Coordinates of N, CA, C and O in Angstrom, one line a residue:
M1 N -1.1 -41.6 4.8 CA -1.0 -40.2 5.1 C -2.0 -39.8 6.2 O -3.1 -40.2 6.1
R2 N -1.5 -39.1 7.1 CA -2.3 -38.7 8.3 C -3.1 -37.4 8.0 O -2.5 -36.4 7.5
V3 N -4.4 -37.3 8.3 CA -5.2 -36.1 8.1 C -5.0 -35.2 9.3 O -5.1 -35.7 10.4
P4 N -4.7 -33.9 9.1 CA -4.5 -33.0 10.3 C -5.8 -32.8 11.0 O -6.9 -32.7 10.3
N5 N -5.8 -32.7 12.3 CA -7.0 -32.4 13.0 C -7.0 -31.0 13.5 O -6.1 -30.2 13.1
A6 N -7.9 -30.5 14.3 CA -8.1 -29.1 14.7 C -6.9 -28.7 15.5 O -6.5 -27.5 15.4
V7 N -6.3 -29.6 16.3 CA -5.2 -29.2 17.2 C -4.0 -28.9 16.3 O -3.2 -27.9 16.6
D8 N -3.7 -29.7 15.3 CA -2.6 -29.5 14.4 C -2.8 -28.1 13.7 O -1.8 -27.4 13.5
L9 N -4.0 -27.8 13.2 CA -4.2 -26.6 12.5 C -4.1 -25.4 13.4 O -3.7 -24.3 12.9
A10 N -4.5 -25.5 14.6 CA -4.4 -24.4 15.5 C -3.0 -24.0 15.9 O -2.7 -22.9 16.2
A11 N -2.1 -24.9 15.7 CA -0.7 -24.6 16.1 C 0.1 -24.0 14.9 O 1.2 -23.7 15.0
V12 N -0.6 -23.7 13.8 CA 0.0 -23.1 12.7 C 0.4 -21.7 13.0 O 1.5 -21.3 12.7
W13 N -0.4 -20.9 13.6 CA -0.1 -19.5 13.9 C -0.3 -19.3 15.4 O -1.4 -19.6 15.9
T14 N 0.7 -19.0 16.1 CA 0.6 -18.6 17.5 C 1.2 -17.3 17.7 O 2.3 -16.9 17.2
P15 N 0.4 -16.4 18.4 CA 0.9 -15.0 18.5 C 2.1 -15.0 19.5 O 2.2 -15.8 20.4
N16 N 2.9 -14.0 19.4 CA 4.0 -13.8 20.3 C 3.5 -13.1 21.6 O 2.8 -12.0 21.5
P17 N 3.6 -13.7 22.7 CA 3.1 -13.1 23.9 C 3.7 -11.8 24.3 O 3.1 -10.9 25.0
D18 N 4.9 -11.5 23.8 CA 5.5 -10.2 24.1 C 5.0 -9.1 23.2 O 5.1 -7.9 23.5
H19 N 4.5 -9.5 22.1 CA 3.9 -8.5 21.1 C 2.5 -8.9 20.7 O 2.3 -9.5 19.6
P20 N 1.5 -8.7 21.5 CA 0.2 -9.2 21.2 C -0.4 -8.4 20.0 O -0.1 -7.2 19.8
Y21 N -1.2 -9.1 19.2 CA -1.8 -8.5 18.1 C -3.0 -7.7 18.5 O -4.0 -8.2 19.1
T22 N -3.0 -6.4 18.3 CA -4.0 -5.5 18.8 C -4.7 -4.8 17.6 O -4.3 -5.0 16.5
W23 N -5.7 -4.0 17.9 CA -6.4 -3.2 16.9 C -5.4 -2.2 16.3 O -5.5 -1.9 15.1
A24 N -4.5 -1.7 17.1 CA -3.6 -0.7 16.5 C -2.7 -1.3 15.5 O -2.4 -0.7 14.5
K25 N -2.2 -2.5 15.7 CA -1.4 -3.2 14.7 C -2.2 -3.5 13.5 O -1.7 -3.4 12.4
F26 N -3.5 -3.9 13.7 CA -4.3 -4.1 12.5 C -4.5 -2.9 11.6 O -4.3 -2.9 10.4
F27 N -4.8 -1.8 12.3 CA -5.0 -0.5 11.6 C -3.6 0.0 11.0 O -3.6 0.6 9.9
G28 N -2.5 -0.3 11.7 CA -1.2 0.0 11.1 C -0.9 -0.7 9.9 O -0.5 -0.2 8.9
L29 N -1.2 -2.0 9.9 CA -1.0 -2.8 8.7 C -1.9 -2.4 7.5 O -1.5 -2.3 6.4
L30 N -3.2 -2.0 7.9 CA -4.1 -1.5 6.9 C -3.6 -0.2 6.3 O -3.7 0.0 5.1
A31 N -3.1 0.7 7.1 CA -2.6 1.9 6.6 C -1.4 1.7 5.7 O -1.2 2.4 4.7
V32 N -0.5 0.8 6.0 CA 0.6 0.5 5.2 C 0.2 0.0 3.8 O 0.6 0.4 2.7
V33 N -0.8 -0.9 3.8 CA -1.3 -1.5 2.5 C -2.0 -0.4 1.7 O -1.8 -0.3 0.5
L34 N -2.9 0.4 2.4 CA -3.6 1.4 1.6 C -2.7 2.5 1.1 O -2.9 3.0 0.0
G35 N -1.7 2.9 1.9 CA -0.8 3.9 1.5 C 0.0 3.4 0.3 O 0.3 4.2 -0.7
S36 N 0.4 2.2 0.3 CA 1.2 1.6 -0.9 C 0.3 1.6 -2.1 O 0.7 1.9 -3.2
V37 N -1.0 1.2 -1.9 CA -1.9 1.2 -3.1 C -2.1 2.5 -3.6 O -2.1 2.7 -4.9
I38 N -2.3 3.5 -2.8 CA -2.5 4.9 -3.2 C -1.3 5.4 -4.0 O -1.5 6.0 -5.1
A39 N -0.1 5.1 -3.5 CA 1.1 5.6 -4.3 C 1.2 4.9 -5.6 O 1.5 5.5 -6.6
L40 N 1.0 3.6 -5.6 CA 1.1 2.9 -6.9 C 0.0 3.3 -7.9 O 0.3 3.4 -9.1
V41 N -1.2 3.6 -7.4 CA -2.3 4.0 -8.3 C -2.0 5.4 -8.9 O -2.2 5.6 -10.1
G42 N -1.4 6.3 -8.1 CA -1.1 7.6 -8.6 C 0.0 7.5 -9.7 O -0.1 8.2 -10.7
V43 N 1.0 6.7 -9.4 CA 2.1 6.6 -10.4 C 1.6 5.9 -11.7 O 1.9 6.4 -12.8
Y44 N 0.7 4.9 -11.5 CA 0.2 4.2 -12.7 C -0.7 5.1 -13.5 O -0.7 5.2 -14.7
A45 N -1.6 5.9 -12.8 CA -2.5 6.8 -13.5 C -1.7 7.9 -14.3 O -2.1 8.2 -15.4
A46 N -0.7 8.5 -13.7 CA 0.1 9.5 -14.4 C 0.8 8.9 -15.6 O 0.9 9.5 -16.7
R47 N 1.4 7.7 -15.4 CA 2.1 7.1 -16.5 C 1.2 6.7 -17.6 O 1.5 6.9 -18.8
S48 N 0.1 6.1 -17.3 CA -0.8 5.7 -18.4 C -1.4 6.9 -19.1 O -1.7 6.9 -20.3
T49 N -1.7 8.0 -18.4 CA -2.2 9.2 -19.0 C -1.2 9.8 -19.9 O -1.5 10.2 -21.0
W50 N 0.1 9.9 -19.4 CA 1.2 10.4 -20.2 C 1.4 9.6 -21.5 O 1.6 10.2 -22.6
R51 N 1.3 8.3 -21.4 CA 1.5 7.5 -22.6 C 0.4 7.5 -23.6 O 0.5 7.3 -24.8
G52 N -0.8 7.9 -23.1 CA -2.0 8.0 -23.9 C -2.1 9.3 -24.6 O -2.9 9.5 -25.5
L53 N -1.3 10.3 -24.3 CA -1.3 11.6 -24.9 C -0.7 11.6 -26.3 O 0.1 10.8 -26.6
D54 N -1.2 12.5 -27.1 CA -0.6 12.8 -28.4 C 0.9 13.2 -28.2 O 1.2 14.0 -27.3
P55 N 1.8 12.7 -29.0 CA 3.2 13.1 -28.8 C 3.5 14.6 -28.8 O 4.4 15.0 -28.1
A56 N 2.7 15.4 -29.4 CA 2.9 16.8 -29.4 C 2.5 17.4 -28.1 O 3.0 18.5 -27.7
R57 N 1.6 16.8 -27.3 CA 1.2 17.4 -26.1 C 1.9 16.8 -24.9 O 1.7 17.3 -23.8
R58 N 2.8 15.8 -25.1 CA 3.4 15.2 -23.9 C 4.3 16.1 -23.1 O 4.3 16.1 -21.9
R59 N 5.1 16.9 -23.8 CA 6.0 17.8 -23.1 C 5.3 18.9 -22.3 O 5.7 19.2 -21.2
K60 N 4.1 19.3 -22.8 CA 3.4 20.4 -22.1 C 2.7 19.8 -20.9 O 2.5 20.5 -19.9
Q61 N 2.3 18.5 -20.9 CA 1.6 17.9 -19.8 C 2.4 17.2 -18.8 O 1.9 16.6 -17.9
L62 N 3.7 17.2 -19.0 CA 4.6 16.5 -18.1 C 4.6 17.0 -16.7 O 4.5 16.3 -15.7
R63 N 4.7 18.3 -16.6 CA 4.7 18.9 -15.2 C 3.4 18.7 -14.4 O 3.5 18.3 -13.3
P64 N 2.2 18.9 -15.0 CA 1.0 18.6 -14.2 C 0.9 17.2 -13.8 O 0.4 16.8 -12.7
L65 N 1.3 16.3 -14.7 CA 1.2 14.8 -14.4 C 2.2 14.5 -13.3 O 1.9 13.6 -12.5
A66 N 3.4 15.1 -13.4 CA 4.4 14.8 -12.4 C 4.0 15.3 -11.0 O 4.2 14.6 -10.0
V67 N 3.3 16.5 -11.0 CA 2.8 17.0 -9.7 C 1.7 16.1 -9.2 O 1.7 15.8 -8.0
T68 N 0.8 15.7 -10.0 CA -0.3 14.8 -9.6 C 0.3 13.5 -9.0 O -0.1 13.0 -8.0
A69 N 1.2 12.9 -9.8 CA 1.8 11.6 -9.3 C 2.6 11.9 -8.0 O 2.5 11.1 -7.0
G70 N 3.2 13.0 -7.9 CA 4.0 13.4 -6.6 C 3.0 13.5 -5.4 O 3.4 13.1 -4.3
V71 N 1.9 14.1 -5.6 CA 0.9 14.3 -4.6 C 0.4 12.9 -4.1 O 0.3 12.6 -2.9
F72 N 0.1 12.0 -5.0 CA -0.3 10.7 -4.7 C 0.8 9.9 -3.9 O 0.5 9.3 -2.9
V73 N 2.0 10.0 -4.4 CA 3.1 9.3 -3.8 C 3.4 9.9 -2.4 O 3.6 9.2 -1.4
A74 N 3.3 11.2 -2.2 CA 3.5 11.9 -0.9 C 2.5 11.5 0.1 O 2.8 11.1 1.2
F75 N 1.2 11.5 -0.4 CA 0.1 11.1 0.5 C 0.2 9.6 0.9 O 0.0 9.3 2.1
G76 N 0.5 8.8 -0.1 CA 0.7 7.4 0.2 C 1.9 7.1 1.2 O 1.8 6.3 2.1
A77 N 3.0 7.9 1.0 CA 4.1 7.7 1.9 C 3.8 8.2 3.3 O 4.3 7.5 4.3
V78 N 3.1 9.2 3.4 CA 2.6 9.7 4.8 C 1.8 8.6 5.4 O 1.9 8.3 6.6
L79 N 0.9 8.0 4.7 CA 0.0 7.0 5.2 C 0.8 5.7 5.6 O 0.6 5.1 6.6
V80 N 1.8 5.4 4.8 CA 2.6 4.2 5.1 C 3.5 4.5 6.3 O 3.6 3.6 7.2
A81 N 4.0 5.7 6.5 CA 4.8 6.1 7.6 C 3.9 6.0 8.9 O 4.4 5.5 10.0
F82 N 2.7 6.5 8.8 CA 1.8 6.4 10.0 C 1.5 5.0 10.3 O 1.4 4.6 11.5
G83 N 1.3 4.1 9.3 CA 1.0 2.7 9.6 C 2.2 2.0 10.2 O 2.1 1.2 11.1
V84 N 3.4 2.3 9.7 CA 4.6 1.8 10.3 C 4.8 2.2 11.8 O 5.1 1.4 12.6
W85 N 4.4 3.5 12.0 CA 4.5 4.0 13.4 C 3.5 3.2 14.3 O 3.8 2.9 15.4
L86 N 2.3 3.0 13.8 CA 1.3 2.2 14.6 C 1.7 0.8 14.7 O 1.5 0.2 15.8
F87 N 2.3 0.2 13.7 CA 2.6 -1.2 13.8 C 3.8 -1.5 14.6 O 4.0 -2.4 15.3

């Protein structure tokens, strides 16, 4: 078995010369990842809070939890859209 050398490993990733990797693309990808995480955390927090409530209080707290999750999802979606625009 042949051991790969530095030249072989350098050829694993080569950037496309028509689409150079820039700081804007890096920040776009970062915004997509962070926006997705924010949306998922908001949904998970609302769901886990709702499941942890006493069954008698669940119906009363559904609207505030839905609004909270909606705000997180909306903010995350805006951040993802901005990241896609940058990328």
